[in-house]
XYZ file of C-alpha atoms in Angstrom:
694
model
C -14.114 15.485 39.186
C -10.636 16.537 40.183
C -9.421 20.013 39.314
C -7.484 20.133 36.025
C -3.744 19.980 36.266
C -1.723 22.710 34.511
C 1.909 22.345 33.621
C 4.322 24.892 32.179
C 6.094 23.408 29.202
C 9.751 24.029 28.623
C 10.517 22.605 25.203
C 14.020 21.606 24.281
C 13.436 21.942 20.546
C 13.669 25.572 19.419
C 11.049 25.168 16.687
C 8.481 23.768 19.104
C 9.267 26.434 21.700
C 8.760 29.208 19.191
C 5.475 27.729 18.019
C 4.092 27.435 21.537
C 5.320 30.851 22.680
C 3.558 32.482 19.742
C 0.189 31.207 20.948
C -1.834 33.380 23.316
C -2.696 31.955 26.720
C -6.195 33.305 26.246
C -6.627 30.863 23.350
C -6.139 27.862 25.643
C -8.081 24.708 24.856
C -9.054 21.772 26.983
C -9.166 18.088 26.248
C -11.519 16.129 28.441
C -12.403 12.482 28.348
C -12.110 9.119 29.986
C -9.621 6.273 30.228
C -11.261 2.875 30.180
C -10.924 -0.821 29.374
C -13.735 -3.239 28.643
C -16.086 -0.256 28.770
C -15.296 0.368 32.457
C -13.162 3.180 33.921
C -9.505 3.129 34.906
C -8.907 5.321 37.938
C -5.613 6.834 39.044
C -4.032 6.623 35.570
C -1.479 9.267 34.589
C -2.656 10.936 31.375
C -0.113 12.948 29.400
C -0.538 15.011 26.261
C 2.479 14.931 23.925
C 3.528 16.729 20.765
C 5.265 14.497 18.199
C 7.648 15.689 15.510
C 11.032 14.808 14.000
C 12.784 15.022 17.393
C 11.924 13.756 20.838
C 8.242 14.233 21.736
C 7.413 17.218 23.947
C 5.144 17.034 26.997
C 2.347 19.615 26.866
C 0.073 18.754 29.795
C -0.733 16.019 32.289
C -3.498 14.920 34.623
C -4.656 11.929 36.667
C -7.948 10.128 36.143
C -10.633 10.245 38.821
C -12.751 7.375 40.135
C -14.846 7.410 36.956
C -11.782 7.350 34.692
C -12.277 10.999 33.790
C -9.471 13.455 33.049
C -9.251 17.142 32.180
C -6.213 18.586 30.406
C -5.512 22.254 29.811
C -3.122 23.300 27.070
C -1.967 26.502 25.467
C -2.664 26.458 21.727
C -2.693 23.511 19.370
C 0.920 22.386 19.431
C 2.125 24.456 16.507
C 1.371 21.939 13.765
C 2.870 18.776 15.214
C 0.910 15.597 15.880
C -0.717 15.409 19.297
C -1.173 12.175 21.198
C -2.264 10.972 24.624
C -0.612 8.343 26.789
C -2.397 6.844 29.810
C -0.187 4.854 32.185
C -0.908 2.762 35.233
C -4.034 3.098 37.311
C -6.589 0.568 38.429
C -9.210 -0.880 36.113
C -12.677 -1.159 37.631
C -13.027 -4.607 36.054
C -9.684 -5.746 37.452
C -9.627 -9.274 38.800
C -7.267 -8.119 41.557
C -7.239 -4.728 43.264
C -4.442 -2.192 43.030
C -2.585 -0.281 40.321
C -1.439 -2.159 37.228
C 1.984 -1.028 35.993
C 1.483 -2.946 32.737
C -1.219 -0.512 31.583
C -0.082 1.838 28.819
C -2.793 3.039 26.471
C -2.562 5.544 23.615
C -4.701 7.751 21.405
C -3.235 9.595 18.396
C -5.163 12.835 17.948
C -3.731 14.571 14.878
C -2.711 18.208 14.496
C -5.844 19.721 16.064
C -6.794 18.998 19.695
C -10.271 17.449 19.907
C -12.566 18.555 22.726
C -13.133 15.037 24.035
C -11.135 11.808 23.737
C -11.708 8.333 25.129
C -8.461 6.411 25.618
C -8.932 2.644 25.573
C -7.860 -0.601 23.929
C -9.349 0.412 20.546
C -7.529 3.741 20.392
C -4.340 1.922 21.408
C -4.600 -0.633 18.614
C -5.478 2.031 16.032
C -2.577 4.232 17.145
C -0.070 1.370 17.311
C -0.878 0.055 13.829
C -1.090 3.366 11.954
C 1.985 4.696 13.784
C 3.925 1.432 13.941
C 6.958 2.842 12.127
C 7.238 5.853 14.467
C 6.685 4.327 17.908
C 9.414 3.468 20.380
C 7.664 2.414 23.546
C 5.460 5.359 24.495
C 7.446 7.842 22.374
C 6.106 8.830 18.959
C 8.489 10.677 16.627
C 9.482 10.843 12.991
C 8.999 12.592 9.681
C 6.278 15.256 9.922
C 4.395 14.077 6.822
C 4.503 10.445 7.877
C 3.176 11.326 11.334
C 0.305 13.332 9.845
C -0.607 10.457 7.546
C -0.590 7.994 10.454
C -2.718 10.280 12.606
C -5.155 10.860 9.758
C -5.850 7.151 9.380
C -6.435 6.349 13.056
C -10.027 7.762 13.008
C -10.873 5.360 10.175
C -10.400 2.543 12.693
C -11.659 4.163 15.890
C -13.929 6.998 16.966
C -11.672 9.090 19.196
C -14.523 10.749 21.057
C -16.397 7.596 22.055
C -13.601 5.033 21.858
C -15.830 2.907 19.632
C -15.319 1.748 16.081
C -14.533 4.266 13.353
C -16.849 5.000 10.455
C -14.672 3.463 7.716
C -14.117 0.098 9.392
C -17.904 -0.137 9.746
C -18.771 0.810 6.167
C -20.048 -1.748 3.605
C -16.618 -2.171 1.985
C -14.954 -3.178 5.237
C -17.210 -4.351 8.084
C -18.799 -7.321 6.266
C -16.137 -7.830 3.578
C -12.816 -8.309 5.420
C -11.550 -9.668 8.740
C -10.222 -6.271 9.863
C -13.202 -5.592 12.150
C -12.928 -8.975 13.868
C -9.139 -8.585 14.133
C -9.481 -5.182 15.774
C -12.005 -6.567 18.259
C -9.790 -9.551 19.023
C -6.707 -7.406 19.570
C -8.763 -5.148 21.807
C -9.845 -8.116 23.885
C -6.266 -9.325 24.339
C -5.086 -5.903 25.512
C -8.111 -5.562 27.768
C -7.320 -8.903 29.410
C -3.950 -7.561 30.517
C -5.355 -4.177 31.578
C -8.033 -5.799 33.714
C -5.483 -8.210 35.173
C -7.079 -11.471 34.163
C -4.938 -14.286 35.628
C -1.597 -14.535 33.788
C -2.987 -12.389 30.956
C -0.085 -9.953 30.806
C 2.585 -12.662 30.997
C 0.923 -14.643 28.221
C 0.401 -11.592 26.020
C 3.962 -10.348 26.494
C 5.388 -13.778 25.711
C 3.374 -14.074 22.491
C 4.203 -10.467 21.499
C 7.965 -10.837 21.933
C 9.572 -9.892 18.589
C 11.988 -12.272 16.847
C 15.394 -11.881 18.483
C 14.061 -9.141 20.790
C 13.049 -8.620 24.402
C 9.585 -9.217 25.783
C 7.423 -6.094 26.142
C 6.527 -4.805 29.590
C 3.290 -2.962 28.877
C 0.243 -3.132 26.628
C 1.329 -0.427 24.164
C 4.724 -2.070 23.574
C 2.989 -5.406 23.046
C 0.642 -3.838 20.498
C 3.423 -2.177 18.503
C 5.451 -5.396 18.463
C 2.526 -7.252 16.915
C 1.917 -4.426 14.446
C 5.547 -4.419 13.256
C 5.835 -8.217 13.153
C 2.278 -9.302 12.260
C 3.409 -12.700 10.971
C 5.311 -13.619 14.157
C 3.591 -16.221 16.365
C 0.241 -15.384 14.799
C -1.286 -18.697 15.914
C 0.008 -18.288 19.454
C -1.472 -14.806 19.767
C -4.824 -16.061 18.497
C -4.686 -18.961 20.960
C -4.749 -16.472 23.825
C -8.363 -15.716 22.994
C -9.390 -19.209 24.051
C -7.081 -19.201 27.068
C -8.240 -15.847 28.410
C -11.870 -15.878 27.297
C -13.022 -19.516 27.078
C -16.592 -20.126 25.982
C -18.633 -20.765 29.151
C -20.072 -24.235 29.518
C -23.423 -24.571 27.804
C -22.992 -21.361 25.800
C -22.059 -20.641 22.197
C -20.202 -17.374 22.586
C -17.443 -15.933 24.723
C -18.541 -13.609 27.508
C -16.896 -10.474 26.039
C -17.932 -6.918 25.207
C -16.336 -6.776 21.743
C -18.033 -8.779 18.995
C -17.531 -10.250 16.498
C -14.110 -11.650 17.335
C -12.044 -13.938 15.116
C -13.187 -17.527 14.789
C -10.062 -18.757 12.974
C -6.407 -17.890 13.462
C -5.199 -15.198 11.037
C -2.114 -15.746 8.916
C -0.867 -12.342 10.063
C -2.114 -9.586 12.381
C -2.194 -6.931 9.689
C -4.894 -4.262 9.696
C -6.044 -3.099 6.274
C -8.903 -0.962 5.008
C -10.593 -0.784 1.621
C -11.267 2.594 -0.002
C -13.300 3.450 -3.107
C -14.716 6.359 -5.098
C -13.305 9.157 -7.199
C -13.683 7.249 -10.469
C -11.456 4.375 -9.331
C -12.119 1.361 -11.588
C -10.066 -1.493 -13.008
C -6.816 0.161 -11.995
C -3.388 -0.509 -13.481
C -0.597 1.495 -11.865
C -0.576 3.663 -8.739
C 1.825 6.280 -7.356
C 2.147 8.370 -4.175
C 2.756 12.119 -4.429
C 4.722 14.464 -2.177
C 1.775 15.009 0.162
C 1.053 11.301 0.539
C -1.933 11.250 -1.831
C -2.390 8.170 -4.029
C -2.949 8.511 -7.798
C -4.357 5.648 -9.866
C -4.728 4.824 -13.552
C -8.277 3.652 -14.271
C -8.368 1.169 -17.156
C -12.178 1.205 -17.034
C -14.958 3.632 -16.114
C -17.205 3.138 -13.095
C -20.588 1.653 -14.052
C -19.570 0.707 -17.583
C -20.300 -2.679 -19.136
C -16.658 -3.156 -19.908
C -15.235 -6.412 -21.198
C -11.973 -7.299 -22.870
C -13.824 -6.973 -26.184
C -15.752 -3.751 -25.472
C -13.835 -1.425 -23.217
C -15.085 1.860 -21.787
C -11.935 3.622 -20.658
C -11.542 5.645 -17.469
C -9.389 8.528 -16.295
C -7.160 9.207 -13.295
C -8.137 9.085 -9.601
C -6.679 10.759 -6.536
C -7.116 9.716 -2.898
C -6.069 11.643 0.189
C -3.670 9.770 2.510
C -6.654 8.821 4.694
C -8.462 7.193 1.759
C -10.898 10.020 1.016
C -11.456 10.298 -2.767
C -10.480 13.719 -4.144
C -11.125 13.210 -7.861
C -14.554 13.428 -9.558
C -16.846 10.400 -9.124
C -17.463 8.085 -12.091
C -14.874 9.593 -14.468
C -11.963 10.624 -12.267
C -9.842 13.326 -13.880
C -10.305 13.282 -17.658
C -8.948 15.248 -20.595
C -5.484 15.726 -21.999
C -5.788 12.633 -24.174
C -6.524 10.130 -21.403
C -8.599 7.140 -22.496
C -8.227 3.971 -20.437
C -5.256 5.094 -18.367
C -2.844 2.141 -18.312
C -0.011 1.045 -16.035
C 2.092 4.172 -16.261
C 1.699 6.927 -13.661
C 4.571 9.046 -12.353
C 4.784 12.290 -10.400
C 7.468 14.864 -11.068
C 9.153 17.300 -8.723
C 7.384 20.197 -10.452
C 3.919 18.962 -9.442
C 2.957 17.232 -12.661
C 1.310 13.817 -12.949
C 2.359 11.862 -16.051
C -0.038 9.190 -17.287
C -0.126 6.713 -20.175
C -3.252 5.409 -21.931
C -4.140 2.048 -23.453
C -7.021 2.867 -25.804
C -5.952 6.475 -26.277
C -2.389 5.425 -27.200
C -1.142 8.621 -25.599
C 1.004 10.231 -22.950
C -0.823 12.811 -20.846
C 0.078 15.180 -18.030
C -2.042 16.685 -15.226
C -1.575 19.369 -12.614
C -0.993 17.580 -9.308
C -2.739 20.226 -7.225
C -5.863 20.776 -9.328
C -6.174 17.625 -11.444
C -6.537 19.744 -14.585
C -5.001 18.368 -17.800
C -1.897 20.185 -19.044
C -1.449 18.169 -22.225
C -3.455 18.862 -25.424
C -6.928 17.380 -25.791
C -5.486 14.639 -27.999
C -2.577 14.054 -25.635
C 0.948 13.476 -26.868
C 0.611 10.754 -29.505
C 3.443 11.548 -31.940
C 1.126 11.815 -34.895
C -0.598 8.505 -34.178
C 2.662 6.533 -34.055
C 2.082 5.184 -30.552
C 0.266 2.017 -29.557
C -0.928 0.824 -26.161
C 1.157 2.717 -23.637
C 2.200 1.225 -20.302
C 5.070 2.220 -17.977
C 6.258 5.788 -17.404
C 8.880 7.339 -15.091
C 10.284 10.766 -14.350
C 14.061 10.757 -13.805
C 15.982 12.939 -11.326
C 17.019 15.296 -14.140
C 13.380 15.815 -15.176
C 13.317 13.585 -18.276
C 10.224 11.480 -18.931
C 10.502 7.940 -20.319
C 7.443 5.921 -21.384
C 6.859 2.480 -22.899
C 4.816 1.553 -25.965
C 3.760 -1.991 -25.120
C 1.699 -2.378 -28.294
C 4.362 -1.295 -30.799
C 7.529 -2.421 -28.977
C 8.861 1.108 -28.579
C 10.290 3.505 -25.998
C 9.419 7.199 -25.848
C 11.834 9.797 -24.436
C 10.732 13.333 -23.555
C 13.797 15.394 -22.550
C 12.870 17.550 -19.544
C 9.279 16.456 -20.158
C 9.167 18.435 -23.406
C 7.020 16.515 -25.923
C 8.171 18.837 -28.726
C 11.665 17.384 -28.306
C 10.411 13.829 -27.857
C 11.741 10.850 -29.794
C 10.711 7.241 -30.328
C 13.372 4.588 -29.699
C 13.640 0.845 -30.021
C 11.987 0.472 -33.425
C 12.915 -2.377 -35.732
C 13.045 -2.580 -39.513
C 12.951 -6.048 -41.067
C 13.507 -7.470 -37.602
C 16.644 -5.438 -36.951
C 16.897 -2.673 -34.308
C 17.585 0.792 -35.709
C 18.905 2.263 -32.431
C 22.062 0.267 -31.891
C 21.419 -2.785 -29.744
C 18.187 -1.390 -28.284
C 15.305 -3.793 -28.852
C 12.280 -4.414 -26.626
C 9.396 -6.877 -26.695
C 6.065 -5.707 -25.267
C 7.839 -3.370 -22.803
C 5.871 -2.895 -19.611
C 7.712 -1.505 -16.566
C 10.782 0.672 -16.247
C 13.066 2.263 -13.669
C 16.283 4.284 -13.447
C 19.233 3.398 -11.226
C 21.916 5.401 -9.430
C 24.180 5.204 -12.499
C 21.592 6.899 -14.715
C 20.772 3.645 -16.496
C 17.247 2.865 -17.700
C 15.835 -0.606 -17.011
C 12.914 -1.982 -19.075
C 10.965 -5.207 -18.558
C 9.890 -7.078 -21.697
C 6.536 -8.639 -20.821
C 6.426 -10.463 -24.156
C 9.571 -12.446 -23.346
C 11.757 -13.431 -20.407
C 14.201 -10.531 -20.571
C 15.025 -7.142 -19.094
C 16.774 -4.490 -21.171
C 19.212 -1.964 -19.657
C 20.861 1.015 -21.314
C 22.558 4.287 -20.327
C 20.028 7.145 -20.474
C 22.568 9.100 -22.517
C 23.264 6.235 -24.947
C 20.216 3.970 -25.580
C 22.052 2.159 -28.387
C 24.421 0.598 -25.844
C 21.689 -1.690 -24.544
C 22.216 -5.081 -22.928
C 19.723 -7.831 -22.062
C 19.322 -10.044 -19.027
C 17.315 -13.252 -18.825
C 14.884 -13.390 -15.915
C 11.557 -15.154 -15.370
C 8.646 -15.246 -17.787
C 6.576 -12.184 -18.674
C 8.332 -9.687 -16.386
C 6.145 -6.713 -15.452
C 7.115 -4.228 -12.727
C 10.694 -3.367 -11.795
C 12.202 -1.381 -8.901
C 15.729 -0.380 -7.847
C 16.974 -0.682 -4.256
C 19.458 1.615 -2.492
C 22.400 -0.541 -3.611
C 21.515 -0.355 -7.304
C 20.002 -3.828 -7.614
C 16.983 -4.234 -9.914
C 14.073 -6.337 -8.607
C 11.772 -7.791 -11.258
C 8.276 -9.255 -10.852
C 7.886 -12.171 -13.270
C 4.206 -12.845 -13.835
C 4.337 -16.389 -15.216
C 6.195 -19.081 -13.361
C 6.230 -22.194 -15.530
C 9.320 -22.645 -17.757
C 7.143 -23.723 -20.689
C 4.751 -20.804 -20.419
C 6.353 -18.531 -23.004
C 6.580 -21.371 -25.502
C 2.917 -22.123 -24.883
C 2.120 -18.426 -25.333
C 3.830 -18.404 -28.716
C 1.915 -21.530 -29.761
C -1.450 -20.016 -28.771
C -0.642 -16.801 -30.599
C 0.125 -18.723 -33.764
C -3.213 -20.527 -33.497
C -4.936 -17.200 -32.918
C -3.223 -15.652 -35.929
C -4.334 -18.514 -38.134
C -7.874 -18.230 -36.827
C -8.286 -14.518 -37.517
C -6.638 -14.907 -40.920
C -7.307 -11.955 -43.161
C -8.807 -9.992 -40.284
C -5.378 -9.667 -38.645
C -4.372 -6.642 -40.642
C -7.545 -4.737 -39.780
C -7.615 -5.548 -36.061
C -7.450 -2.496 -33.822
C -4.935 -2.116 -31.024
C -7.789 -2.678 -28.575
C -8.743 -5.970 -30.240
C -5.143 -7.143 -30.289
C -4.803 -6.241 -26.632
C -7.951 -8.174 -25.823
C -6.570 -11.295 -27.433
C -3.261 -10.750 -25.702
C -4.908 -10.575 -22.283
C -6.807 -13.787 -22.981
C -3.580 -15.480 -24.019
C -1.728 -14.323 -20.945
C -4.364 -15.252 -18.396
C -5.268 -18.556 -20.016
C -1.601 -19.475 -19.641
C -1.471 -18.161 -16.094
C -4.428 -20.398 -15.266
C -2.664 -23.416 -16.740
C 0.753 -22.569 -15.326
C 0.170 -20.911 -11.962
C 3.180 -19.311 -10.409
C 5.394 -16.348 -10.867
C 8.552 -15.297 -9.112
C 11.015 -12.492 -8.562
C 14.471 -11.990 -10.032
C 17.208 -9.701 -8.746
C 19.734 -8.246 -11.174
C 22.759 -6.888 -9.372
C 24.339 -3.607 -10.414
C 27.186 -5.608 -11.975
C 24.734 -7.572 -14.152
C 24.642 -10.860 -12.223
C 21.121 -12.337 -12.075
C 20.011 -13.915 -8.783
C 16.902 -15.952 -8.138
C 14.298 -16.736 -9.016
C 12.843 -16.099 -5.576
C 9.384 -17.592 -5.230
C 8.487 -16.949 -1.563
C 8.004 -20.630 -0.861
C 6.032 -21.057 -4.081
C 3.235 -18.839 -2.730
C 3.326 -16.319 -5.600
C 0.871 -16.472 -8.460
C 1.026 -13.758 -11.072
C 3.670 -11.492 -9.515
C 2.872 -8.062 -10.969
C 3.864 -4.947 -9.005
C 7.052 -4.367 -7.015
C 8.168 -1.681 -4.546
C 11.199 -1.226 -2.294
C 10.842 0.101 1.261
C 13.194 2.150 3.411
C 14.887 -1.005 4.729
C 15.437 -2.268 1.156
C 12.899 -5.022 1.689
C 10.866 -5.933 -1.391
C 7.076 -5.813 -1.749
C 5.283 -7.785 -4.473
C 1.614 -7.689 -5.486
C 0.423 -11.065 -6.798
C -2.405 -10.629 -9.273
C -3.715 -14.176 -9.491
C -3.380 -15.203 -5.836
C -4.774 -11.876 -4.570
C -1.929 -11.450 -2.077
C 1.049 -9.274 -1.183
C 4.475 -10.805 -0.550
C 7.267 -9.199 1.485
C 10.798 -10.420 0.724
C 14.025 -9.856 2.622
C 16.187 -7.529 0.544
C 19.956 -7.108 0.275
C 20.347 -5.460 3.687
C 19.659 -8.617 5.651
C 20.389 -6.818 8.923
C 16.961 -5.192 8.535
C 15.259 -8.596 8.168
C 14.129 -11.008 10.876
C 16.999 -13.105 12.261
C 18.121 -15.972 10.059
C 16.672 -14.737 6.767
C 18.708 -14.308 3.602
C 18.148 -12.120 0.568
C 15.016 -13.249 -1.275
C 13.529 -15.146 1.667
C 9.879 -14.373 2.444
C 9.101 -12.268 5.511
C 5.348 -12.445 4.958
C 3.488 -15.660 5.839
C 3.410 -18.558 3.380
C 0.147 -17.375 1.851
C 1.228 -13.736 1.707
C -0.630 -10.819 3.251
C -4.368 -10.784 2.568
C -7.297 -8.526 3.354
C -9.680 -6.948 0.864
C -7.527 -7.876 -2.137
C -8.940 -8.971 -5.494
C -6.996 -9.350 -8.758
C -4.267 -6.842 -7.934
C -1.783 -4.886 -10.031
C 0.100 -1.854 -8.700
C 1.700 -1.510 -5.267
C 3.145 1.656 -3.695
C 4.555 2.669 -0.303
C 4.145 5.985 1.481
C 6.006 8.073 4.116
C 4.011 6.444 6.938
C 4.984 2.915 5.914
C 1.504 2.156 4.589
C 1.282 -0.309 1.705
C -1.225 0.731 -0.980
C -2.379 -2.017 -3.338
C -4.478 -1.588 -6.486
C -7.428 -3.907 -6.947
C -7.904 -4.208 -10.708
C -10.319 -6.968 -11.656
C -13.324 -8.377 -9.826
C -15.226 -10.989 -11.848
C -12.868 -12.142 -14.574
C -15.443 -14.365 -16.292
C -17.558 -11.289 -17.003
C -14.652 -9.488 -18.610
C -13.734 -12.445 -20.790
C -17.263 -12.910 -22.081
C -18.366 -11.457 -25.419
C -21.962 -11.416 -24.136
C -21.953 -11.193 -20.330
C -25.022 -11.705 -18.194
C -26.735 -8.324 -17.944
C -27.009 -8.534 -14.169
C -23.242 -8.975 -13.875
C -22.137 -6.898 -16.840
C -20.650 -4.033 -14.786
C -18.632 -6.259 -12.468
C -15.511 -6.995 -14.468
C -13.654 -4.147 -12.809
C -12.666 -3.941 -9.174
C -13.535 -0.541 -7.775
C -11.445 -0.319 -4.620
C -7.927 0.048 -3.307
C -6.507 -1.524 -0.147
C -4.156 0.025 2.412
C -2.160 -2.007 4.963
C -1.180 0.248 7.851
C 2.379 0.644 9.110
C 3.749 -2.522 7.505
C 6.773 -1.138 5.640
C 9.729 1.068 6.460
C 8.657 4.532 5.220
C 9.950 5.936 1.937
C 10.138 9.424 0.512
C 7.611 10.390 -2.134
C 7.150 11.013 -4.969
C 9.327 8.177 -6.231
C 11.859 9.776 -8.582
C 14.710 7.329 -9.096
C 15.432 4.514 -6.620
C 13.473 4.369 -3.361
C 14.928 6.270 -0.405
C 14.130 5.932 3.278
C 12.056 8.818 4.587
């Protein structure tokens, strides 16, 4: 073993210098480990420890690997709170087909804020680091928003074990290893990088050609190739997969490739995304989701874990919270309860004063929780305006602190000035079919947003319209025609409203009205005594029976001046468009409930899109992004560029049965959420007003 190499660090950034100078030299730590590929050492590689933050990364220590690939780094302190990472460059792989150093070798391991005692740097750590940190990497330099970097670093160990260089615990768990293609994708990507590192004939040239980004230059090393694929997972996906057969052909007379990493992909993926599935904390049958200021995800649980819930007999759940790395923080089974929550619906919003606002379906309430503790702050009965509210759905907090919520069951809007329920008012009511608040009239309102001009936008899921009104003058409302049964809505940086229309067929709404009339005639005298829950049950059956008959769904864009563009249908790949989010590049993300996919559309800033695409064109592959998704609802983006998607339903037939099979009776709800790493341009959280780049 060579003697450790010490290096005095002179940091250019004052904040980093101060942090390092404050640390005692006697508190020095060491990081030891090995650099390898294909399980064999890489000798003579330059290993450097870096500190990442908002500015240029700072070098903390460096060493060179010995004949066994070993290295030993000495450092003073822990980097003062930034994210630490290792870069290994050059060297000679023991498994190399030809002798001599390989300049194409660049491997990486993202360590987090605390220096581990031992780290293996290899193809797995490189893939994990490149995908989780895709939005912050520029070659071998990692930099960006401090929160986003911490989130990225916190997710890398879910994919890889930093100490051993093997697979991480989460990717191996029962929700991921046998249930998605993420494990096989990670192995396959590792094999392709390893082929270049070990200098298989033409491996680097072939990899770099396939990993060249649209309109960009070919990469020159393995880390740049990995980050190109991570940021453009749909680009040349078939060609990248084809390298597996070119570089590792199945030997004659054998069934499997002669490789160390198994299983590998058998079929070409539609995109080289890496996603993981998380569960726990009372998560069940989720509607809406939101990301808070620390990157934690909050979910509204329509159902309760383990309950025999159906559309006809619903056991409502509470609110769940997940850390940015997917670890559940809320109580198991129930999630956070109290404050009037009963079957938390679509609406969840986080305010600047650390409050979480939630709406309920069965409870017919608005509730509020403490973001830090999860304790309810609203009364035990919630805010229900004396029983005047029906099934509640969307909720937002505006930049001035007002709270707006939607009563989907009673066609109403609730306004809480500064979040004060005592000053709350109900808007949008009708008497004898006529609106009592000026021109304000809504029909099964579902999602809402506020734009840069302080105008409130409301989707009417019971029609094909969106309502807009000034927050200061709701009576001055106007309507826009969009697609059928619009649900979520989001505002981009230019003030355009993007609307997810859940039903695509032009005759769907007419068919819905016809079915409802038949239903009304069938229930007859029982109509007046039906509960909100029973009405909602019938409504869900209507909606999804139509969606089955008329598959589709699309997206509309309403410009700030009121012009309606679209519909955009992503090459007719959408089915049940439900949730919508805008990323830091103004690209648009749609969760498709019925097709179990996520669609990425080019937004209004086409310069941030792949060359040749126009506004509304799909960036994602024709079938959308997949991986662990079931019947999905909410979608939210975080400061690391991760895309969180809410699985809501699992076995729909169980939920639509009045007497489900006992063995299947708890399987209506989906009990997991899915995170796609580094796919989107990061956004600031919590979302208060239109999305902003982080």
